[in-house]
CSV table of C-alpha atoms in Angstrom, one decimal:
chain,number,residue,atom,x,y,z
A,218,UNK,CA,-15.7,58.7,24.0
A,219,UNK,CA,-17.0,56.9,27.1
A,220,UNK,CA,-15.1,54.2,28.8
A,221,UNK,CA,-17.7,51.7,27.8
A,222,UNK,CA,-17.4,52.7,24.2
A,223,UNK,CA,-13.6,52.2,24.4
A,224,UNK,CA,-14.1,48.7,25.9
A,225,UNK,CA,-16.5,47.8,23.2
A,226,UNK,CA,-14.1,48.8,20.4
A,227,UNK,CA,-11.2,47.0,22.1
A,228,UNK,CA,-13.4,43.9,22.6
A,229,UNK,CA,-14.4,43.9,18.9
A,230,UNK,CA,-10.7,44.3,17.9
A,231,UNK,CA,-9.6,41.4,20.1
A,232,UNK,CA,-12.5,39.3,18.7
A,233,UNK,CA,-11.5,40.0,15.1
A,234,UNK,CA,-7.9,39.2,15.8
A,235,UNK,CA,-8.8,35.9,17.5
A,236,UNK,CA,-10.9,34.9,14.5
A,237,UNK,CA,-8.4,35.9,11.8
A,238,UNK,CA,-6.1,32.9,12.3
A,239,UNK,CA,-4.0,31.8,9.3
A,240,UNK,CA,-5.7,29.1,7.4
A,241,UNK,CA,-2.6,26.9,7.6
A,242,UNK,CA,-2.8,27.0,11.4
A,243,UNK,CA,-6.6,26.2,11.3
A,244,UNK,CA,-5.8,23.2,9.1
A,245,UNK,CA,-3.1,22.0,11.4
A,246,UNK,CA,-5.4,22.3,14.4
A,247,UNK,CA,-8.3,20.4,12.7
A,248,UNK,CA,-5.9,17.7,11.5
A,249,UNK,CA,-5.3,16.8,15.2
A,250,UNK,CA,-9.1,16.1,15.8
A,251,UNK,CA,-9.8,12.4,15.7
A,252,UNK,CA,-13.4,12.4,16.8
A,253,UNK,CA,-16.0,12.1,14.0
A,254,UNK,CA,-18.7,14.0,15.9
A,255,UNK,CA,-16.3,16.9,16.5
A,256,UNK,CA,-15.2,17.0,12.9
A,257,UNK,CA,-18.9,17.0,11.7
A,258,UNK,CA,-19.5,19.9,14.1
A,259,UNK,CA,-16.5,21.8,12.7
A,260,UNK,CA,-17.7,21.2,9.2
A,261,UNK,CA,-20.9,23.0,10.0
A,262,UNK,CA,-19.6,25.9,12.1
A,263,UNK,CA,-17.7,28.1,9.6
A,264,UNK,CA,-16.2,28.2,6.2
A,265,UNK,CA,-12.6,28.2,7.5
A,266,UNK,CA,-13.3,24.9,9.4
A,267,UNK,CA,-15.5,23.3,6.7
A,268,UNK,CA,-12.7,22.5,4.2
A,269,UNK,CA,-10.2,20.9,6.5
A,270,UNK,CA,-12.9,19.0,8.3
A,271,UNK,CA,-14.4,17.6,5.1
A,272,UNK,CA,-11.0,16.6,3.9
A,273,UNK,CA,-10.7,14.2,6.9
A,274,UNK,CA,-14.3,13.0,6.9
A,275,UNK,CA,-14.5,12.3,3.2
A,276,UNK,CA,-10.9,11.2,2.4
A,277,UNK,CA,-11.8,7.5,1.6
A,278,UNK,CA,-14.0,6.1,-1.0
A,279,UNK,CA,-15.0,2.5,-2.0
A,280,UNK,CA,-16.3,1.8,-5.5
A,281,UNK,CA,-17.9,-1.6,-6.2
A,282,UNK,CA,-20.6,-1.0,-8.8
A,283,UNK,CA,-23.7,-1.3,-6.7
A,284,UNK,CA,-24.7,2.2,-5.4
A,285,UNK,CA,-21.9,4.1,-7.2
A,286,UNK,CA,-24.7,6.3,-8.7
A,287,UNK,CA,-25.0,7.9,-5.2
A,288,UNK,CA,-21.4,8.8,-5.4
A,289,UNK,CA,-21.9,10.4,-8.8
A,290,UNK,CA,-24.9,12.4,-7.5
A,291,UNK,CA,-22.8,13.6,-4.6
A,292,UNK,CA,-19.9,14.7,-6.7
A,293,UNK,CA,-22.2,16.4,-9.2
A,294,UNK,CA,-23.7,18.5,-6.4
A,295,UNK,CA,-20.4,19.1,-4.7
A,296,UNK,CA,-17.6,18.8,-7.3
A,297,UNK,CA,-14.9,20.1,-5.0
A,298,UNK,CA,-15.3,16.9,-2.8
A,299,UNK,CA,-13.5,14.9,-5.6
A,300,UNK,CA,-10.2,16.6,-4.6
A,301,UNK,CA,-10.6,15.4,-1.0
A,302,UNK,CA,-10.5,11.7,-2.0
A,303,UNK,CA,-7.0,10.4,-1.2
A,304,UNK,CA,-7.8,6.8,-0.4
A,305,UNK,CA,-9.6,4.7,-3.1
A,306,UNK,CA,-10.7,1.1,-2.9
A,307,UNK,CA,-11.9,-0.4,-6.2
A,308,UNK,CA,-13.5,-3.8,-6.6
A,309,UNK,CA,-13.3,-5.2,-10.1
A,310,UNK,CA,-15.9,-7.5,-11.6
A,311,UNK,CA,-17.8,-7.9,-14.9
A,312,UNK,CA,-20.0,-4.8,-14.7
A,313,UNK,CA,-22.6,-6.0,-17.3
A,314,UNK,CA,-25.0,-3.2,-16.4
A,315,UNK,CA,-24.2,-0.4,-18.7
A,316,UNK,CA,-25.5,2.3,-16.3
A,317,UNK,CA,-23.2,1.0,-13.5
A,318,UNK,CA,-20.3,0.8,-15.9
A,319,UNK,CA,-20.7,4.3,-17.2
A,320,UNK,CA,-21.2,5.7,-13.6
A,321,UNK,CA,-18.0,4.0,-12.4
A,322,UNK,CA,-16.0,5.4,-15.3
A,323,UNK,CA,-17.4,8.8,-14.7
A,324,UNK,CA,-16.4,8.8,-11.0
A,325,UNK,CA,-12.9,7.6,-11.8
A,326,UNK,CA,-12.6,10.5,-14.3
A,327,UNK,CA,-13.3,13.0,-11.5
A,328,UNK,CA,-10.7,11.8,-9.0
A,329,UNK,CA,-7.4,13.6,-9.2
A,330,UNK,CA,-5.6,13.4,-5.9
A,331,UNK,CA,-5.6,9.7,-4.9
A,332,UNK,CA,-2.5,8.8,-2.9
A,333,UNK,CA,-3.4,5.3,-1.7
A,334,UNK,CA,-5.2,2.9,-4.1
A,335,UNK,CA,-6.4,-0.7,-3.6
A,336,UNK,CA,-7.6,-2.7,-6.5
A,337,UNK,CA,-9.1,-6.1,-5.8
A,338,UNK,CA,-11.0,-8.8,-7.8
A,339,UNK,CA,-14.4,-9.6,-6.4
A,340,UNK,CA,-13.8,-13.4,-6.7
A,341,UNK,CA,-10.8,-15.5,-6.0
A,342,UNK,CA,-10.2,-16.2,-9.7
A,343,UNK,CA,-11.1,-12.8,-11.1
A,344,UNK,CA,-9.3,-12.2,-14.4
A,345,UNK,CA,-8.3,-9.1,-16.1
A,346,UNK,CA,-9.8,-10.4,-19.4
A,347,UNK,CA,-13.2,-10.5,-17.8
A,348,UNK,CA,-13.1,-6.8,-17.0
A,349,UNK,CA,-15.1,-4.7,-19.4
A,350,UNK,CA,-12.7,-3.0,-21.9
A,351,UNK,CA,-14.4,0.4,-21.3
A,352,UNK,CA,-13.6,0.0,-17.6
A,353,UNK,CA,-10.0,-1.2,-18.1
A,354,UNK,CA,-9.3,1.8,-20.3
A,355,UNK,CA,-10.9,4.2,-17.8
A,356,UNK,CA,-8.9,2.5,-15.0
A,357,UNK,CA,-5.6,2.9,-16.8
A,358,UNK,CA,-6.3,6.5,-17.6
A,359,UNK,CA,-7.1,7.1,-13.9
A,360,UNK,CA,-3.8,5.5,-12.9
A,361,UNK,CA,-1.9,7.7,-15.4
A,362,UNK,CA,-3.4,10.9,-13.9
A,363,UNK,CA,-2.6,10.1,-10.2
A,364,UNK,CA,0.5,10.5,-8.1
A,365,UNK,CA,0.2,7.4,-5.9
A,366,UNK,CA,2.2,6.9,-2.7
A,367,UNK,CA,1.0,3.3,-2.5
A,368,UNK,CA,-0.8,0.8,-4.7
A,369,UNK,CA,-2.2,-2.5,-3.5
A,370,UNK,CA,-3.5,-5.2,-5.9
A,371,UNK,CA,-5.1,-8.4,-4.9
A,372,UNK,CA,-7.1,-11.4,-6.3
A,373,UNK,CA,-6.5,-10.6,-10.0
A,374,UNK,CA,-5.2,-13.0,-12.6
A,375,UNK,CA,-4.0,-12.9,-16.2
A,376,UNK,CA,-2.9,-9.3,-16.1
A,377,UNK,CA,-1.2,-8.4,-19.4
A,378,UNK,CA,2.5,-7.5,-19.0
A,379,UNK,CA,2.1,-4.0,-20.3
A,380,UNK,CA,-0.7,-3.3,-17.9
A,381,UNK,CA,1.4,-4.8,-15.0
A,382,UNK,CA,4.3,-2.6,-15.9
A,383,UNK,CA,2.0,0.4,-15.7
A,384,UNK,CA,1.0,-0.7,-12.2
A,385,UNK,CA,4.5,-1.1,-10.8
A,386,UNK,CA,5.6,2.2,-12.2
A,387,UNK,CA,2.7,4.1,-10.6
A,388,UNK,CA,3.8,4.1,-6.9
A,389,UNK,CA,6.8,3.9,-4.7
A,390,UNK,CA,5.1,1.4,-2.4
A,391,UNK,CA,3.6,-1.7,-3.9
A,392,UNK,CA,1.9,-4.8,-2.5
A,393,UNK,CA,0.5,-7.8,-4.4
A,394,UNK,CA,-1.6,-10.7,-3.1
A,395,UNK,CA,-2.8,-13.6,-5.3
A,396,UNK,CA,-1.8,-11.8,-8.5
A,397,UNK,CA,-0.7,-13.5,-11.7
A,398,UNK,CA,0.4,-12.3,-15.1
A,399,UNK,CA,-0.7,-13.4,-18.5
A,400,UNK,CA,1.5,-16.3,-19.7
A,401,UNK,CA,0.5,-16.1,-23.4
A,402,UNK,CA,0.2,-13.4,-26.0
A,403,UNK,CA,-2.9,-12.4,-27.9
A,404,UNK,CA,-4.9,-10.6,-25.2
A,405,UNK,CA,-5.6,-7.0,-25.5
A,406,UNK,CA,-2.8,-4.5,-24.6
A,407,UNK,CA,-4.6,-1.4,-23.5
A,408,UNK,CA,-1.5,0.7,-22.7
A,409,UNK,CA,1.8,1.6,-24.3
A,410,UNK,CA,3.9,2.3,-21.2
A,411,UNK,CA,7.3,3.2,-22.6
A,412,UNK,CA,7.0,6.9,-21.7
A,413,UNK,CA,5.1,6.4,-18.5
A,414,UNK,CA,7.3,6.4,-15.3
A,415,UNK,CA,7.3,7.5,-11.7
A,416,UNK,CA,10.0,7.4,-9.1
A,417,UNK,CA,11.7,4.0,-8.6
A,418,UNK,CA,10.0,1.6,-6.2
A,419,UNK,CA,11.1,1.9,-2.6
A,420,UNK,CA,8.9,-0.7,-0.8
A,421,UNK,CA,7.6,-4.0,-2.2
A,422,UNK,CA,5.5,-6.7,-0.6
A,423,UNK,CA,4.8,-10.0,-2.3
A,424,UNK,CA,2.3,-12.1,-0.5
A,425,UNK,CA,0.9,-15.6,-1.4
A,426,UNK,CA,0.2,-16.4,-5.0
A,427,UNK,CA,2.6,-14.0,-6.6
A,428,UNK,CA,5.4,-16.3,-8.1
A,429,UNK,CA,4.8,-14.9,-11.6
A,430,UNK,CA,5.0,-11.4,-10.3
A,431,UNK,CA,8.4,-12.1,-8.7
A,432,UNK,CA,9.7,-13.5,-11.9
A,433,UNK,CA,8.4,-10.5,-14.0
A,434,UNK,CA,9.9,-8.0,-11.6
A,435,UNK,CA,13.4,-9.1,-12.8
A,436,UNK,CA,12.6,-8.7,-16.6
A,437,UNK,CA,14.6,-6.1,-18.6
A,438,UNK,CA,11.8,-3.5,-18.8
A,439,UNK,CA,11.2,-3.6,-15.0
A,440,UNK,CA,14.5,-4.3,-13.3
A,441,UNK,CA,15.5,-0.7,-13.2
A,442,UNK,CA,12.5,-0.1,-10.9
A,443,UNK,CA,13.2,-3.0,-8.6
A,444,UNK,CA,16.9,-2.9,-8.3
A,445,UNK,CA,16.8,0.1,-6.0
A,446,UNK,CA,14.2,-1.2,-3.5
A,447,UNK,CA,14.8,-0.2,0.1
A,448,UNK,CA,12.2,-2.4,1.8
A,449,UNK,CA,11.2,-5.9,0.6
A,450,UNK,CA,8.9,-8.6,1.9
A,451,UNK,CA,8.7,-12.0,0.2
A,452,UNK,CA,7.6,-15.5,0.8
A,453,UNK,CA,10.5,-17.8,0.6
A,454,UNK,CA,8.3,-20.6,-0.6
A,455,UNK,CA,8.1,-18.8,-4.0
A,456,UNK,CA,11.0,-19.9,-6.2
A,457,UNK,CA,11.8,-16.5,-7.5
A,458,UNK,CA,12.1,-14.8,-4.1
A,459,UNK,CA,15.8,-15.4,-3.7
A,460,UNK,CA,16.5,-14.0,-7.2
A,461,UNK,CA,14.5,-10.9,-6.4
A,462,UNK,CA,16.5,-10.4,-3.2
A,463,UNK,CA,19.7,-10.7,-5.2
A,464,UNK,CA,18.4,-8.1,-7.6
A,465,UNK,CA,17.9,-5.5,-4.8
A,466,UNK,CA,20.8,-6.7,-2.6
A,467,UNK,CA,22.8,-3.5,-2.9
A,468,UNK,CA,20.1,-1.2,-1.7
A,469,UNK,CA,18.0,-3.2,0.8
A,470,UNK,CA,17.6,-1.6,4.2
A,471,UNK,CA,14.7,-3.8,5.4
A,472,UNK,CA,14.0,-7.5,4.5
A,473,UNK,CA,11.1,-9.5,5.6
A,474,UNK,CA,11.2,-13.3,5.0
A,475,UNK,CA,7.8,-15.0,5.3
A,476,UNK,CA,8.5,-18.6,6.2
A,477,UNK,CA,5.0,-19.6,7.3
A,478,UNK,CA,4.5,-22.0,4.4
A,479,UNK,CA,8.0,-23.0,3.6
A,480,UNK,CA,8.2,-26.7,2.4
A,481,UNK,CA,11.7,-26.8,0.9
A,482,UNK,CA,14.1,-25.0,3.3
A,483,UNK,CA,17.2,-26.5,1.6
A,484,UNK,CA,16.6,-24.2,-1.4
A,485,UNK,CA,16.6,-21.1,0.7
A,486,UNK,CA,19.6,-21.6,3.0
A,487,UNK,CA,21.9,-19.3,1.2
A,488,UNK,CA,21.0,-15.6,0.9
A,489,UNK,CA,23.2,-13.0,-0.8
A,490,UNK,CA,25.2,-10.5,1.3
A,491,UNK,CA,23.1,-7.4,1.9
A,492,UNK,CA,25.6,-4.6,2.7
A,493,UNK,CA,23.0,-1.9,3.6
A,494,UNK,CA,20.7,-4.1,5.6
A,495,UNK,CA,19.5,-2.6,8.8
A,496,UNK,CA,16.5,-4.7,9.7
A,497,UNK,CA,15.7,-8.4,9.2
A,498,UNK,CA,12.3,-9.7,10.0
A,499,UNK,CA,11.4,-13.4,9.9
A,500,UNK,CA,7.8,-14.4,10.0
A,501,UNK,CA,7.3,-17.9,11.4
A,502,UNK,CA,4.3,-20.2,11.8
A,503,UNK,CA,3.1,-20.8,15.3
A,504,UNK,CA,1.6,-24.0,16.7
A,505,UNK,CA,-1.8,-23.4,18.1
A,506,UNK,CA,-1.5,-26.2,20.5
A,507,UNK,CA,1.7,-25.2,22.3
A,508,UNK,CA,2.4,-21.7,20.9
A,509,UNK,CA,5.9,-22.7,19.9
A,510,UNK,CA,7.2,-21.3,16.6
A,511,UNK,CA,8.2,-23.7,13.8
A,512,UNK,CA,9.0,-23.0,10.2
A,513,UNK,CA,7.0,-26.1,9.2
A,514,UNK,CA,8.7,-27.9,12.0
A,515,UNK,CA,12.2,-27.1,10.8
A,516,UNK,CA,13.7,-25.1,13.6
A,517,UNK,CA,17.2,-25.9,12.4
A,518,UNK,CA,16.5,-24.1,9.1
A,519,UNK,CA,15.6,-21.0,11.0
A,520,UNK,CA,18.7,-21.1,13.1
A,521,UNK,CA,21.0,-21.7,10.1
A,522,UNK,CA,19.6,-18.9,8.0
A,523,UNK,CA,19.4,-16.2,10.7
A,524,UNK,CA,22.9,-17.1,12.0
A,525,UNK,CA,24.3,-17.0,8.5
A,526,UNK,CA,22.9,-13.5,7.9
A,527,UNK,CA,24.0,-12.2,11.3
A,528,UNK,CA,27.5,-13.7,11.0
A,529,UNK,CA,28.1,-12.5,7.4
A,530,UNK,CA,26.9,-9.0,8.3
A,531,UNK,CA,29.1,-8.8,11.4
A,532,UNK,CA,32.2,-9.9,9.5
A,533,UNK,CA,31.6,-7.5,6.7
A,534,UNK,CA,30.6,-4.4,8.7
A,535,UNK,CA,32.5,-5.0,11.9
A,536,UNK,CA,29.2,-4.4,13.8
A,537,UNK,CA,26.1,-6.4,14.6
A,538,UNK,CA,22.9,-6.1,12.6
A,539,UNK,CA,21.0,-3.2,14.1
A,540,UNK,CA,17.6,-4.9,14.3
A,541,UNK,CA,16.2,-8.5,14.2
A,542,UNK,CA,12.4,-9.0,14.4
A,543,UNK,CA,10.6,-12.3,14.8
A,544,UNK,CA,6.9,-12.2,13.8
A,545,UNK,CA,4.8,-15.1,15.0
A,546,UNK,CA,1.8,-15.8,12.8
A,547,UNK,CA,-0.9,-18.0,14.3
A,548,UNK,CA,-3.0,-20.6,12.5
A,549,UNK,CA,-6.4,-19.8,11.2
A,550,UNK,CA,-9.3,-18.9,13.6
A,551,UNK,CA,-7.0,-17.2,16.1
A,552,UNK,CA,-8.0,-13.7,17.0
A,553,UNK,CA,-5.5,-11.0,15.8
A,554,UNK,CA,-5.2,-9.7,19.4
A,555,UNK,CA,-3.8,-13.0,20.4
A,556,UNK,CA,-0.9,-12.9,17.9
A,557,UNK,CA,2.3,-12.2,19.7
A,558,UNK,CA,5.3,-10.4,18.2
A,559,UNK,CA,8.8,-10.8,19.4
A,560,UNK,CA,11.2,-7.9,18.9
A,561,UNK,CA,14.9,-7.8,19.4
A,562,UNK,CA,16.9,-4.5,19.6
A,563,UNK,CA,14.4,-1.9,18.5
A,564,UNK,CA,11.4,-1.3,16.4
A,565,UNK,CA,10.2,-2.2,12.9
A,566,UNK,CA,11.0,0.2,10.1
A,567,UNK,CA,7.7,2.1,9.6
A,568,UNK,CA,10.0,4.7,8.0
A,569,UNK,CA,10.0,2.6,4.9
A,570,UNK,CA,6.2,2.3,4.6
A,571,UNK,CA,5.6,-1.4,4.4
């Protein structure tokens, strides 16, 4: 055998060894690529790069009725793509068009690996009762089949309690904004949720317009899921917030108090002792004119509440609270980049996922 022939064989061997990388290593390498153009190039280069590239490029999907038939066509031609969708945004409205309704239900039936789900009403006063019964049934079936890491619900009123219990049992991290529950009986109950359960809730965020939600979270059928919360964010203006804090007082590691619209500070002066608390965050309104924080002008309230928490914690634990965060929230029309954030003794607990 000639020297050139030996070199050719050695070169082919080296080339084959360089290509035959473990798929897990290829997946890890591709996951570090954050440029869309590079990912698109990878998806066209080889079969080993196509899958991990497509999982990143096609991980998110928004469904809103108009144009969902294109998603159906896409999933029909490439059914494996459905397993790549891990982030779903669903906008609920009447869906009077039967073709759009059937298309949306079909797409929901194909999704099996959604980890993060956002459900919003299209209008400010969107109501569960206005959602087509076919869609609400398909939506609940979709929720039953998923293993959510987080669920976010916004702008949806009159949710039947059985449906709401299904929502709060579906994910460890929950957030609600302008969500209200049905206050009377007689509406349809699409789900019997007694046997449906997930891991207990770990992170919960209640934004504006969720007073009814806070109250229901303390009801007998739900309290087992909320009494073990590690991370909680509430608006103190809502009357049920203090009671919810007390429910989770034995397990809370992180507590965020939104005081931006607080009108009755006297009702919220006394907070329960939180033995496991590690981080306290207080969100304060900021004057646009002079950039000075003020919980509706009541600076003394802020001093009293924070000092009470810090003093009580220090006496009980014999050590200071590890972390205190002040979040300054500007008035409307101020660009997000202009919103300052004061931090004391460390960083905010992203470990808890809020």
